[in-house]
Tab-separated table of C-alpha atoms and ligand atoms in Angstrom:
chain	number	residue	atom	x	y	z
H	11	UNK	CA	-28.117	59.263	-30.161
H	12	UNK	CA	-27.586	63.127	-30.848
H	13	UNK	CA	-24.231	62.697	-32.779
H	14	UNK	CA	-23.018	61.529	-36.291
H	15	UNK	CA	-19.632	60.254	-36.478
H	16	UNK	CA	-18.130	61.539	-39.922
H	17	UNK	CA	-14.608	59.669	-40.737
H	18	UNK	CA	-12.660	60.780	-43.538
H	19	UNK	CA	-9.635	58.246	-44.672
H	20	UNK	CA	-7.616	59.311	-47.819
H	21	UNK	CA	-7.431	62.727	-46.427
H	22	UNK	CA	-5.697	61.356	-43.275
H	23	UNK	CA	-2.661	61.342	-45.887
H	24	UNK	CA	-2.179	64.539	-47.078
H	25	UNK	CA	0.396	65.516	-44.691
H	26	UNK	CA	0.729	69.321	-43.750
H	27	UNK	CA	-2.456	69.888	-45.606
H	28	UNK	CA	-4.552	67.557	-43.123
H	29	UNK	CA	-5.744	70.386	-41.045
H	30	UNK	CA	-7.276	72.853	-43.912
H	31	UNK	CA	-8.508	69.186	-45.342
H	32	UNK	CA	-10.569	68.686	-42.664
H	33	UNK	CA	-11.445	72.396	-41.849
H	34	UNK	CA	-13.388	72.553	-45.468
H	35	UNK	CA	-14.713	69.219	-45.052
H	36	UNK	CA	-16.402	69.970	-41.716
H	37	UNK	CA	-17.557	73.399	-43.701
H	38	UNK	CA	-18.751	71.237	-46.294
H	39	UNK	CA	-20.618	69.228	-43.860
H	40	UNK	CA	-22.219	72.030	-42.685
H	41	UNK	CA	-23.533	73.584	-45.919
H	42	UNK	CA	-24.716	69.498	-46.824
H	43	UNK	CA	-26.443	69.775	-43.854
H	44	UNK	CA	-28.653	73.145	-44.041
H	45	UNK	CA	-32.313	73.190	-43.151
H	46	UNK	CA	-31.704	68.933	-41.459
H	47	UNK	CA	-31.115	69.586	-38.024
H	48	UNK	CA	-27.598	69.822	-37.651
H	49	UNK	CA	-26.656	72.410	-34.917
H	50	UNK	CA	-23.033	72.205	-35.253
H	51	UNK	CA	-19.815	70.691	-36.726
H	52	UNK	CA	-17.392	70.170	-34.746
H	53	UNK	CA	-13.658	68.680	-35.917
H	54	UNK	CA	-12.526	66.306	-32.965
H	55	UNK	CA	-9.392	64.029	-33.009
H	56	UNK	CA	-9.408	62.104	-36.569
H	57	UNK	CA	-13.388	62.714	-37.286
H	58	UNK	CA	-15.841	65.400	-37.119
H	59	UNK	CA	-18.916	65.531	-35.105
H	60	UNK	CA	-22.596	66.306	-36.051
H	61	UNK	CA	-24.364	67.508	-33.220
H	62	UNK	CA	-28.044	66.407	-33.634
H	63	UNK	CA	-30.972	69.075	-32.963
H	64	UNK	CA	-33.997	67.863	-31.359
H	65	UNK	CA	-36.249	65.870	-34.344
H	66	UNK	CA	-33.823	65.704	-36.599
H	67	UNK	CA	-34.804	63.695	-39.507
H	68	UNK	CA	-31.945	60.665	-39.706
H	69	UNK	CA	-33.208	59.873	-43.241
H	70	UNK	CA	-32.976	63.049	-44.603
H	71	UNK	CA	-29.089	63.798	-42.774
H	72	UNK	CA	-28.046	60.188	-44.080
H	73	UNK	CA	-29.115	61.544	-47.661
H	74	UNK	CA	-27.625	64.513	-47.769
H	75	UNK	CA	-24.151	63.124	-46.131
H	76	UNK	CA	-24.025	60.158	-48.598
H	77	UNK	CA	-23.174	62.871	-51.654
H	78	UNK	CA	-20.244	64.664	-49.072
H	79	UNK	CA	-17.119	64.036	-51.064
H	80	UNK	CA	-13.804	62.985	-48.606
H	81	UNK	CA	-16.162	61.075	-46.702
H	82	UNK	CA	-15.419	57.548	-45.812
H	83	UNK	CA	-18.368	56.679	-43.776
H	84	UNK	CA	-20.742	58.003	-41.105
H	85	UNK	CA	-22.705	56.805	-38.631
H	86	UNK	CA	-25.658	58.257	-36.460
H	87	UNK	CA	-23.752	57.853	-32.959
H	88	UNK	CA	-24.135	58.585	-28.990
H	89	UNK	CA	-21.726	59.656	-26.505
H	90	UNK	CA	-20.628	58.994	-23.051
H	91	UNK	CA	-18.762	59.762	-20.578
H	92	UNK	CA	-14.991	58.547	-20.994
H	93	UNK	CA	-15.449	55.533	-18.348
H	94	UNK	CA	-16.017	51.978	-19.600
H	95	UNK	CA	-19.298	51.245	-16.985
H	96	UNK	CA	-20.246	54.885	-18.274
H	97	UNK	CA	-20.080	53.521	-21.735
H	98	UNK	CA	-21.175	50.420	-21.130
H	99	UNK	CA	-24.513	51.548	-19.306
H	100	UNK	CA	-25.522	54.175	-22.346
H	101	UNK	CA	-24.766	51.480	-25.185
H	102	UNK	CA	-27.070	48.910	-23.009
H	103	UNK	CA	-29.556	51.970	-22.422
H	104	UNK	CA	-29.568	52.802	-26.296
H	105	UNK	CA	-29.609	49.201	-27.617
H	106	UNK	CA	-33.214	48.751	-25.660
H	107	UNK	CA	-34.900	45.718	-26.569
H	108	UNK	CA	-33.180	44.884	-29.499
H	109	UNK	CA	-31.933	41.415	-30.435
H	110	UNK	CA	-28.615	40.061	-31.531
H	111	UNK	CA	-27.314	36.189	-31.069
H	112	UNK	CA	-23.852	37.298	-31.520
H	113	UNK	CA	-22.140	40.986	-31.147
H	114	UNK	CA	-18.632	42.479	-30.761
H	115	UNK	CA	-17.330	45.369	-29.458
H	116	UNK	CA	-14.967	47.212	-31.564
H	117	UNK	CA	-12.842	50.122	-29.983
H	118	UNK	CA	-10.600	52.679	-31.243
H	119	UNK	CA	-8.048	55.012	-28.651
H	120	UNK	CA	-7.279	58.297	-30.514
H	121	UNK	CA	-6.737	59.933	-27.022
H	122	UNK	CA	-3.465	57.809	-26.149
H	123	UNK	CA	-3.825	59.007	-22.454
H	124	UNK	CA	-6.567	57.012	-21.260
H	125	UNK	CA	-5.310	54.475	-19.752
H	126	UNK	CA	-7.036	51.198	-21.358
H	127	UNK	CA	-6.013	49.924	-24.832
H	128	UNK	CA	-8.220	49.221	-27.649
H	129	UNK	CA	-7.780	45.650	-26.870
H	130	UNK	CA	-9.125	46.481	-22.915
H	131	UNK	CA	-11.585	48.838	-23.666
H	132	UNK	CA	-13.357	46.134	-26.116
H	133	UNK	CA	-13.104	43.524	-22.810
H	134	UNK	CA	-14.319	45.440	-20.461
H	135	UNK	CA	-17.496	47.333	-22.591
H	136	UNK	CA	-17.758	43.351	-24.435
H	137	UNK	CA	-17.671	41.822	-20.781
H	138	UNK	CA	-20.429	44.081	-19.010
H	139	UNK	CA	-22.702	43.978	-22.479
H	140	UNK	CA	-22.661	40.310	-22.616
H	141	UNK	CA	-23.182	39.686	-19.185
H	142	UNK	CA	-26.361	41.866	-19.171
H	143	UNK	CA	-27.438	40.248	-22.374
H	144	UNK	CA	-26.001	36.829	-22.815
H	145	UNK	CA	-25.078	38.062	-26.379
H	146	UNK	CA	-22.368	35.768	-27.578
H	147	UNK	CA	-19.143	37.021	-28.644
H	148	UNK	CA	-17.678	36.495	-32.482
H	149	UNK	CA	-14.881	38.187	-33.059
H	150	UNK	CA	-15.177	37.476	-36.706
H	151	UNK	CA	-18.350	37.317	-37.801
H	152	UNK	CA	-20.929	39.043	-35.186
H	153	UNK	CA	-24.459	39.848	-36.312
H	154	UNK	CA	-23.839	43.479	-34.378
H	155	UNK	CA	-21.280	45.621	-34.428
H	156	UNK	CA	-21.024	47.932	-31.576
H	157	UNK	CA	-18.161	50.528	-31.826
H	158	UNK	CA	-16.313	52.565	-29.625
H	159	UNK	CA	-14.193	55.419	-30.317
H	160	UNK	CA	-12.042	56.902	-26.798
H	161	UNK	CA	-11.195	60.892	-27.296
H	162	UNK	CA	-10.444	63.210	-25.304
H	163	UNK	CA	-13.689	64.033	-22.678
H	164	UNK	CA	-16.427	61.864	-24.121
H	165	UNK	CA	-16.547	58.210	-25.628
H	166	UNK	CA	-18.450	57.744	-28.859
H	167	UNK	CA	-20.709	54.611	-29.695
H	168	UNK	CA	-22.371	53.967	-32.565
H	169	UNK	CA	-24.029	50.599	-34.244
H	170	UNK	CA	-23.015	50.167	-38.218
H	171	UNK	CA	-21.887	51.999	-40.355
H	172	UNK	CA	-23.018	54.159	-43.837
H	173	UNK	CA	-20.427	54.179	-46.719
H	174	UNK	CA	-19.566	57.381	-47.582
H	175	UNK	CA	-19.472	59.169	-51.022
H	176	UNK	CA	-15.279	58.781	-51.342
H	177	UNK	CA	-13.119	61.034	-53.228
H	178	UNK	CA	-12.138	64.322	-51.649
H	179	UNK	CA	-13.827	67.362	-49.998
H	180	UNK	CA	-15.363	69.850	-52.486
H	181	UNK	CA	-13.290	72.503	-53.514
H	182	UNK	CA	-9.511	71.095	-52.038
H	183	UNK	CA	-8.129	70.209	-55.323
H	184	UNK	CA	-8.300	73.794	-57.682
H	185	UNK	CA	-10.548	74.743	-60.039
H	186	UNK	CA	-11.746	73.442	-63.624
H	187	UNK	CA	-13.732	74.319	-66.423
H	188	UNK	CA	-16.020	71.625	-67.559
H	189	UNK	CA	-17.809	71.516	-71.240
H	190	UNK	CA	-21.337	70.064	-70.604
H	191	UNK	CA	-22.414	69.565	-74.002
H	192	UNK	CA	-26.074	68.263	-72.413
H	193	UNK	CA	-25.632	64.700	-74.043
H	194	UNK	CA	-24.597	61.525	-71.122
H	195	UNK	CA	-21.091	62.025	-70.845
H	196	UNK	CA	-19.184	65.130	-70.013
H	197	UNK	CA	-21.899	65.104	-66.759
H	198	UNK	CA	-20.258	62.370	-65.952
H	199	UNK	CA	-16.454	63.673	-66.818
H	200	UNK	CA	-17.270	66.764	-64.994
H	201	UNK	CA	-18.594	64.656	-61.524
H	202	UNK	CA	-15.376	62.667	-61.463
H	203	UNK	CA	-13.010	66.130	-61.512
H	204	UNK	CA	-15.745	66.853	-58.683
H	205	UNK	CA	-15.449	63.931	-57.060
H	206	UNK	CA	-11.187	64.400	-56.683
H	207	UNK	CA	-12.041	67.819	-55.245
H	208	UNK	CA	-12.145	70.100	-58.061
H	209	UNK	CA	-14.547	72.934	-58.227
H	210	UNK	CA	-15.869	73.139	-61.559
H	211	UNK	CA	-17.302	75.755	-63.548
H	212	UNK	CA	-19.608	74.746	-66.245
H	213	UNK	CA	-19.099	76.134	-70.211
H	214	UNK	CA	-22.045	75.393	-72.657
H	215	UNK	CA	-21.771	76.141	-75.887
H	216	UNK	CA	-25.523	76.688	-77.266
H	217	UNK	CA	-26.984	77.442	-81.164
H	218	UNK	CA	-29.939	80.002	-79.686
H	219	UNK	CA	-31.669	81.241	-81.158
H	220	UNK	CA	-30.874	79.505	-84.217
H	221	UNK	CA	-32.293	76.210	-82.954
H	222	UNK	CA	-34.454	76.131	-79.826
H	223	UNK	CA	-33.354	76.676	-75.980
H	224	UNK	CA	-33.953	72.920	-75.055
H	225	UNK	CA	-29.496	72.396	-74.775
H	226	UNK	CA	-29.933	75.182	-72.027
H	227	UNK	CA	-32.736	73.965	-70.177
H	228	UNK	CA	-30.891	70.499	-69.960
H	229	UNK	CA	-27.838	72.259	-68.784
H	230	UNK	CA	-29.042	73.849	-66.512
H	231	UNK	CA	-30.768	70.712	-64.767
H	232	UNK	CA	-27.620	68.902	-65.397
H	233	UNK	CA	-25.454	71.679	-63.563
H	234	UNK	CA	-28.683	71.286	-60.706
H	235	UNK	CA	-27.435	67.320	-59.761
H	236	UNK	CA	-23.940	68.266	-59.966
H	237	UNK	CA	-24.033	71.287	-58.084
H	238	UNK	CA	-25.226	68.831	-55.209
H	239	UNK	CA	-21.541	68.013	-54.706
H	240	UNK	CA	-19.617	71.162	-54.924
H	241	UNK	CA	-22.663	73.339	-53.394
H	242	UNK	CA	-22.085	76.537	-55.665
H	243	UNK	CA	-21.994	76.757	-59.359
H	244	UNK	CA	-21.006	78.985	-62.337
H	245	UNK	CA	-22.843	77.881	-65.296
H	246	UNK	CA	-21.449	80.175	-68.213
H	247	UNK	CA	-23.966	80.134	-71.358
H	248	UNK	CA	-21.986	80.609	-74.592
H	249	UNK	CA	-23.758	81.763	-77.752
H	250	UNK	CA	-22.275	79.757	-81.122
H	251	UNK	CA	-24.457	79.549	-83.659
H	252	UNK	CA	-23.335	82.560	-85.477
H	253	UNK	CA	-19.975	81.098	-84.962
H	254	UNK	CA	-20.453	78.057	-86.823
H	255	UNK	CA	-22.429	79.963	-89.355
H	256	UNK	CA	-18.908	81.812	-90.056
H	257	UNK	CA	-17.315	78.167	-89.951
H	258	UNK	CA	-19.229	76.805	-92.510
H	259	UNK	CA	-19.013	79.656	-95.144
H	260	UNK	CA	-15.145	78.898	-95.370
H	261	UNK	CA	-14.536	75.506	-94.061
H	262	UNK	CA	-14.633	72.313	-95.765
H	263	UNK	CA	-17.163	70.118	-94.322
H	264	UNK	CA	-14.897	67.310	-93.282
H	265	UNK	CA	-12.652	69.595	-91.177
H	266	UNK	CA	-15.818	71.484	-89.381
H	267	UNK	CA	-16.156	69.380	-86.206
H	268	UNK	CA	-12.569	69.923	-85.447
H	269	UNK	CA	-12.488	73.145	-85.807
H	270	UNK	CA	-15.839	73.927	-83.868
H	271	UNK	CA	-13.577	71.696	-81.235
H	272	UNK	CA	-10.761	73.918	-81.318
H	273	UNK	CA	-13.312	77.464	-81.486
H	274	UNK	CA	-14.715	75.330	-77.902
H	275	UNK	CA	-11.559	74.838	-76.565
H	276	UNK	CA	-9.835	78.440	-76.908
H	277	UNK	CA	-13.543	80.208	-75.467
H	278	UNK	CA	-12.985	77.723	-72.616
H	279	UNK	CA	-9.533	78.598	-71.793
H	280	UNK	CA	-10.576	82.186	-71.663
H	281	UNK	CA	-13.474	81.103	-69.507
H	282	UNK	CA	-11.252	79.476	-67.237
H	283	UNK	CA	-7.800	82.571	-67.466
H	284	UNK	CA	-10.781	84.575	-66.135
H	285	UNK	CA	-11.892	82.570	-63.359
H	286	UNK	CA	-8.616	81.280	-62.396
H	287	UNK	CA	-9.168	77.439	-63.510
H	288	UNK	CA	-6.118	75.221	-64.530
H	289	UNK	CA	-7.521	72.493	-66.803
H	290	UNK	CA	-10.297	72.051	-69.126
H	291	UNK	CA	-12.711	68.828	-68.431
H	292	UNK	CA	-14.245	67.301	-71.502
H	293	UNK	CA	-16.403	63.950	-71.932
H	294	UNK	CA	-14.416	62.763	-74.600
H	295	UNK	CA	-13.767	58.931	-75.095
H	296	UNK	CA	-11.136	57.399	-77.568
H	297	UNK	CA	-13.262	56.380	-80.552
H	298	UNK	CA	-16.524	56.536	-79.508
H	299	UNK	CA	-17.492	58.920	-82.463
H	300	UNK	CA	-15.701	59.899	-85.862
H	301	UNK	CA	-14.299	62.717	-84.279
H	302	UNK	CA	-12.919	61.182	-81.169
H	303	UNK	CA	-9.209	59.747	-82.229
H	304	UNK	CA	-6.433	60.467	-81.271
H	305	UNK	CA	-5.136	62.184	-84.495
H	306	UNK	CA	-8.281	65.006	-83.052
H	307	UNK	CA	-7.507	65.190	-80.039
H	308	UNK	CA	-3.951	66.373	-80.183
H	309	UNK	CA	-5.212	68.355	-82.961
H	310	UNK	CA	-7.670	69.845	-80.591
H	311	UNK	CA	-5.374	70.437	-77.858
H	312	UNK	CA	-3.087	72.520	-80.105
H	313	UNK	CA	-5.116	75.693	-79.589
H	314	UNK	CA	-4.868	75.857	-75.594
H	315	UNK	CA	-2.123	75.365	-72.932
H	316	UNK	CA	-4.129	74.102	-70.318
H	317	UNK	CA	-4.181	70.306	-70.037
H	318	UNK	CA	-6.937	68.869	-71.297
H	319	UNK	CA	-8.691	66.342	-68.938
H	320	UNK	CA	-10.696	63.347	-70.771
H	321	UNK	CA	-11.359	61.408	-67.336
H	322	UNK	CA	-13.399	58.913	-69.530
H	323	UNK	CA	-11.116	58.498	-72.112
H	324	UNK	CA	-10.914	54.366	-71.136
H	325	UNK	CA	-14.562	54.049	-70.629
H	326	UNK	CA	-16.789	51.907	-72.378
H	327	UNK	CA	-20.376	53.716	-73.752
H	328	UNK	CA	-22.355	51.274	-71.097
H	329	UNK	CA	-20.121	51.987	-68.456
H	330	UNK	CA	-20.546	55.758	-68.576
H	331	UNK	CA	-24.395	55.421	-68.766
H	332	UNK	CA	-24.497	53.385	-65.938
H	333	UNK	CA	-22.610	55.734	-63.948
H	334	UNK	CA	-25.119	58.682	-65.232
H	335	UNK	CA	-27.805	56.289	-64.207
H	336	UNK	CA	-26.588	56.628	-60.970
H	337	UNK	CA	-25.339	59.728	-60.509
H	338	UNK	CA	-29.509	61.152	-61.822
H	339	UNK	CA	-28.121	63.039	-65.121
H	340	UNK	CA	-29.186	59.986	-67.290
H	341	UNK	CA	-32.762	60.910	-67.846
H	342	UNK	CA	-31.850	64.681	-68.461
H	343	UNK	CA	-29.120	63.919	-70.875
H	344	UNK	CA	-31.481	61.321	-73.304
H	345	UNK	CA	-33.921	64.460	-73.175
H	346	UNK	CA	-33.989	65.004	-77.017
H	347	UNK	CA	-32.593	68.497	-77.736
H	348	UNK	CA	-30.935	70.036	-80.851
H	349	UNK	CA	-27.596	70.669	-79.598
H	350	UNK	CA	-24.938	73.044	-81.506
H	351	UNK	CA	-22.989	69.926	-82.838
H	352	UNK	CA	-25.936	68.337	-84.688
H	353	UNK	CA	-26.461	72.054	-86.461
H	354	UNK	CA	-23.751	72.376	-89.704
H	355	UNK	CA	-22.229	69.135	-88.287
H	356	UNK	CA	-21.227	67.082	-91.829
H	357	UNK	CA	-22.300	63.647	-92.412
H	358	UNK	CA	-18.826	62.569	-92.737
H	359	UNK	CA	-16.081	64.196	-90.346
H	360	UNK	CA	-12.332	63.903	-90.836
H	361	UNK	CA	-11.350	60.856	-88.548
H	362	UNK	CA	-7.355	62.006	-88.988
H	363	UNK	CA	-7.369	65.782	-88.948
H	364	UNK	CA	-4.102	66.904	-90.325
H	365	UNK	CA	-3.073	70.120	-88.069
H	366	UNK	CA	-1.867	72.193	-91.448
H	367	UNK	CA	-4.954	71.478	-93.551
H	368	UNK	CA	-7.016	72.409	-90.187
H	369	UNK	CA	-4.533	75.471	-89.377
H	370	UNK	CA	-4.916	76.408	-93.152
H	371	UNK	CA	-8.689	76.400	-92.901
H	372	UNK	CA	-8.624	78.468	-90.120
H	373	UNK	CA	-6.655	81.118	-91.122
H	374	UNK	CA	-9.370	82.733	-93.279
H	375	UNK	CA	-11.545	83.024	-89.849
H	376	UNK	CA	-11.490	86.242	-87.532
H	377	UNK	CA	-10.477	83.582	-84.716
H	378	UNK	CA	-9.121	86.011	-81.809
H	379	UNK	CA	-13.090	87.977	-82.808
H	380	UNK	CA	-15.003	85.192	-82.803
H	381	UNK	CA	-13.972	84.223	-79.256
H	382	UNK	CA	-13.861	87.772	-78.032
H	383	UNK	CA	-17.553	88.433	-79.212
H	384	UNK	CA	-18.524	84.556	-77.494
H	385	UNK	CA	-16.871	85.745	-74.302
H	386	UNK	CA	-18.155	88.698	-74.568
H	387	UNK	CA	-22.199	87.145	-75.101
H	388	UNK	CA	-21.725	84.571	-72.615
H	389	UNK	CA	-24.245	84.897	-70.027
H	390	UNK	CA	-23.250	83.613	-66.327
H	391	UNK	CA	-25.541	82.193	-64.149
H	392	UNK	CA	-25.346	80.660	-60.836
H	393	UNK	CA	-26.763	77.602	-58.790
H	394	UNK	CA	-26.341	76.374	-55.421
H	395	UNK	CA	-27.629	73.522	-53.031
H	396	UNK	CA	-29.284	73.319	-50.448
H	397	UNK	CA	-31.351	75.756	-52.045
J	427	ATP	P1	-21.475	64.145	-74.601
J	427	ATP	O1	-22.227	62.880	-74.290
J	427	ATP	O2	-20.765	64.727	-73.433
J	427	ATP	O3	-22.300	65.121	-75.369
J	427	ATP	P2	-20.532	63.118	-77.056
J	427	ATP	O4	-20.277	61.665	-77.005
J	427	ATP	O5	-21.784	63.626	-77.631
J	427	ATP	O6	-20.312	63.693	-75.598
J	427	ATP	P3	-19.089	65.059	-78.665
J	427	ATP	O7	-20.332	65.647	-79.163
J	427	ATP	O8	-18.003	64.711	-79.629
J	427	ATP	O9	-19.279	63.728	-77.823
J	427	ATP	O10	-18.477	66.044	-77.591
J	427	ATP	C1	-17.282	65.744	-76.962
J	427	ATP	C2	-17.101	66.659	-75.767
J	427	ATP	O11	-17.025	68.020	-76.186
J	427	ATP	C3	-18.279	66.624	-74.803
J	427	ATP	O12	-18.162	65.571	-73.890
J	427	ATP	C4	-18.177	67.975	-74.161
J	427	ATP	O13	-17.220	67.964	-73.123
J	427	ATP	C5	-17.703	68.857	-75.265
J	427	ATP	N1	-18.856	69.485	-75.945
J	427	ATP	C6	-19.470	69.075	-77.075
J	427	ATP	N2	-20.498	69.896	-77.379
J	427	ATP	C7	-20.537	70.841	-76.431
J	427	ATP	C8	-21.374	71.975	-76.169
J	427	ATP	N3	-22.391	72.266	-76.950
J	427	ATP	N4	-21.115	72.723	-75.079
J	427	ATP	C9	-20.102	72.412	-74.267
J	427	ATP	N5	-19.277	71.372	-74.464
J	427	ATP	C10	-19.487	70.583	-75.525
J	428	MG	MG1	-22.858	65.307	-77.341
C-alpha cells in the first residue's frame, strides 16, 4: 500500500473557499511530512493523496499526520485499477493471510461516471472477497472494514481508519497574537486559536535581567510544541522589568496587576498592527485568580481595539491541565520560573478595578514611551518544524 488517504470534512463546507482550503492543507501535508517518505501530495476528488516512497516509515507518517489540523482522518491505503475484479484481486492480494470472521465492504463513488453505485460496487468487491475467503458479511457490526473509494482512473482501498487532529488547516483563518506568559494556560489558549486555523505569533513579556532567563527558556520550548501545528513561528521577546519598575514608583499596589495588564495589552496590539494580526489571544479564565473578573477584564480591554480572545474563559483549572497534559506543554509550564507577574506583583490585587482610579493612576506614566522603548527592545526570534 503506497498511498495515504487524507479526508478533510468541515472544510468540505466552506463554499467558494473549498479549493484554496484544500490547496494549503495538501501544502500543509507536505511540510508535516518532510524527511518521512512522502514523495508527493496530490489533491484528488474530495481527499488528498500521499504517495508513499519506498521504506517509508508508517509509524513515523501516522505521527506526524495525527497533529495536521483540517484533518478528519487518514488511512495508509492502496490503489487499483477502476474495475471491481481489479479491485477485488489487489484487496485479496494485500489482505494476505490475515483473519477476519466477519468483514464488509464499504464504497464511496466521487467519480459519478462509473457506472456501478456505491451500493453495487460494495456487492460485487463484498461478493468476490467472500467467496475467496468465506468471510461472513455484517453489515453492522463487521470485525473488518474494507473501504473503497471510486475516482476518476484508479480505485482506492484501505483497511481502518486513523482519527485525525480536527479543526482547520494551519494558517486559513488570519493571524493572532498570543501572550504566553510560560505558566499552563495561555499554551493552551494559544493551541485552540491554532487549532481553528489561526497563525499565531507569540508575545512574552519577560523581567531579564532583573530576575533570571528561566520565563524565556520555557517559552521558547512552549512555542517548540506549538509550532508543531502551524510549522513556522514568531516568538517576540519583550523586555518589562524596567517597566514595572516605573509602575510601581507611582502606582498603588492594589491597581498594579491591572495596569501591568493593560501596559501587556497595548505592546501586544502594536506587536500584532505590525505583523498584520486581528485579535489578541490570552489564557485568561473568569475567576481563576484575583485579577481575573470581569470588572478587569473590560478594564483591560479598554486600552486596545482588537478583540480580545479568552478561548478558556469557561474552563475549569483541571480541564485546562488536562488538555496541556495532552497537548506536551504541561511539564514545561510547572517548570518553576520567576515570571514578570510574581516580580512587584502585590499580595492583594484590586478584584473590581474601577477604570477612573486605574486611568488616574496611569496618567502620571510616560505610557505611549514605555511601549515604544518595549517595542523597540523586543527581540524576534523564529522556530519552525520539521526542523
Ligand atoms: P497562565 O497559566 O497562562 O500563566 P495565569 O493563570 O497565570 O495564566 P495570569 O498570570 O493572570 O494568569 O495571566 C493571564 C494571561 O495574561 C495569561 O494567560 C497570558 O495570556 C497573559 N500573560 C501573563 N503574563 C504574561 C507574560 N509574562 N507574557 C505574556 N503574556 C502574559
Ligand atoms: Mg501565569
Amino acid at each position: 500500500m503506497k498511498s495515504v488517504i487524507v479526508h478533510y470534512q468541515e472544510i468540505a463546507l466552506k463554499g467558494n473557499n473549498r479549493p484554496w482550503f484544500v490547496a494549503r492543507l495538501a501544502r500543509n501535508l507536505r511540510t508535516a511530512t518532510k524527511g518521512v517518505g512522502v514523495r508527493e501530495v496530490r489533491v484528488l476528488m474530495g481527499r488528498i493523496e500521499l504517495v508513499l516512497a519506498e521504506g517509508a516509515e508508517w509509524n513515523q507518517i501516522s505521527s506526524r499526520l495525527s497533529d495536521v489540523f483540517g484533518v478528519a482522518n487518514f488511512a495508509r491505503a492502496g490503489r487499483a485499477p477502476l474495475d471491481v475484479d481489479a479491485i477485488a484481486r489487489e484487496i485479496l492480494n494485500e489482505l494476505g493471510d490475515r483473519q477476519t470472521d466477519t468483514f464488509r465492504v464499504s464504497a464511496r463513488r466521487a467519480n459519478k461516471r462509473f457506472p456501478l453505485t456505491s451500493p453495487e460496487i460494495e456487492r460485487e468487491v463484498g461478493g468476490r472477497i467472500k467467496e475467496a475467503r468465506g468471510w461472513r458479511v455484517d453489515l453492522s457490526h463487521p470485525s473488518l472494514t474494507i473501504h473503497v473509494e471510486a475516482l476518476t482512473g484508479d480505485a482506492f482501498y484501505f483497511f481502518g481508519k486513523e482519527p485525525g487532529a480536527g479543526g482547520l488547516p494551519a494558517g486559513t483563518s488570519g493571524r493572532v497574537v498570543c501572550l504566553l506568559s510560560g505558566g499552563i494556560d495561555s499554551p493552551v489558549a494559544a493551541w485552540r486559536l491554532i487549532r481553528r486555523g489561526c497563525r499565531a505569533i507569540f508575545v512574552h513579556f519577560h523581567s531579564y535581567p532583573i530576575l533570571s532567563r528561566a520565563s524565556q527558556e520555557k517559552v521558547r520550548e512552549l512555542v517548540g510544541v506549538l509550532t508543531r501545528f502551524q510549522y513556522d513561528s514568531r516568538l517576540f521577546l519583550v523586555p518589562f522589568g524596567e517597566i514595572q519598575q516605573r509602575v510601581v514608583l507611582s502606582v498603588a499596589p492594589p491597581l498594579r496587576v491591572v495596569v501591568y495588564r493593560r501596559l501587556m495589552m497595548r505592546i501586544a496590539e502594536a506587536v500584532a498592527l505590525r505583523a498584520r494580526a486581528q485579535s489578541l489571544v490570552t489564557g485568561e479564565v473568569v475567576g481563576q485568580v484575583a485579577s481575573q473578573t470581569l470588572e478587569n477584564m473590560s478594564v483591560i480591554d479598554r486600552v486596545v481595539t482588537m478583540p480580545v480572545l479568552r478561548p478558556l474563559v469557561g474552563m475549569d483549572k483541571d480541564e485546562i491541565t488536562a488538555q496541556a497534559q495532552r497537548l506536551g506543554t504541561y511539564p514545561i509550564s510547572i517548570i518553576p520560573d520567576q515570571d514578570c507577574c510574581t516580580l512587584f506583583t502585590p499580595r492583594h490585587p484590586a478584584t473590581k478595578a474601577r477604570l477612573a482610579d486605574v486611568e488616574a493612576a496611569e496618567a502620571a506614566l510616560p505610557i505611549e514611551e514605555l511601549v515604544t522603548q518595549a517595542l523597540t527592545a523586543a527581540v524576534i526570534e523564529k522556530a519552525h518544524y520539521p526542523v
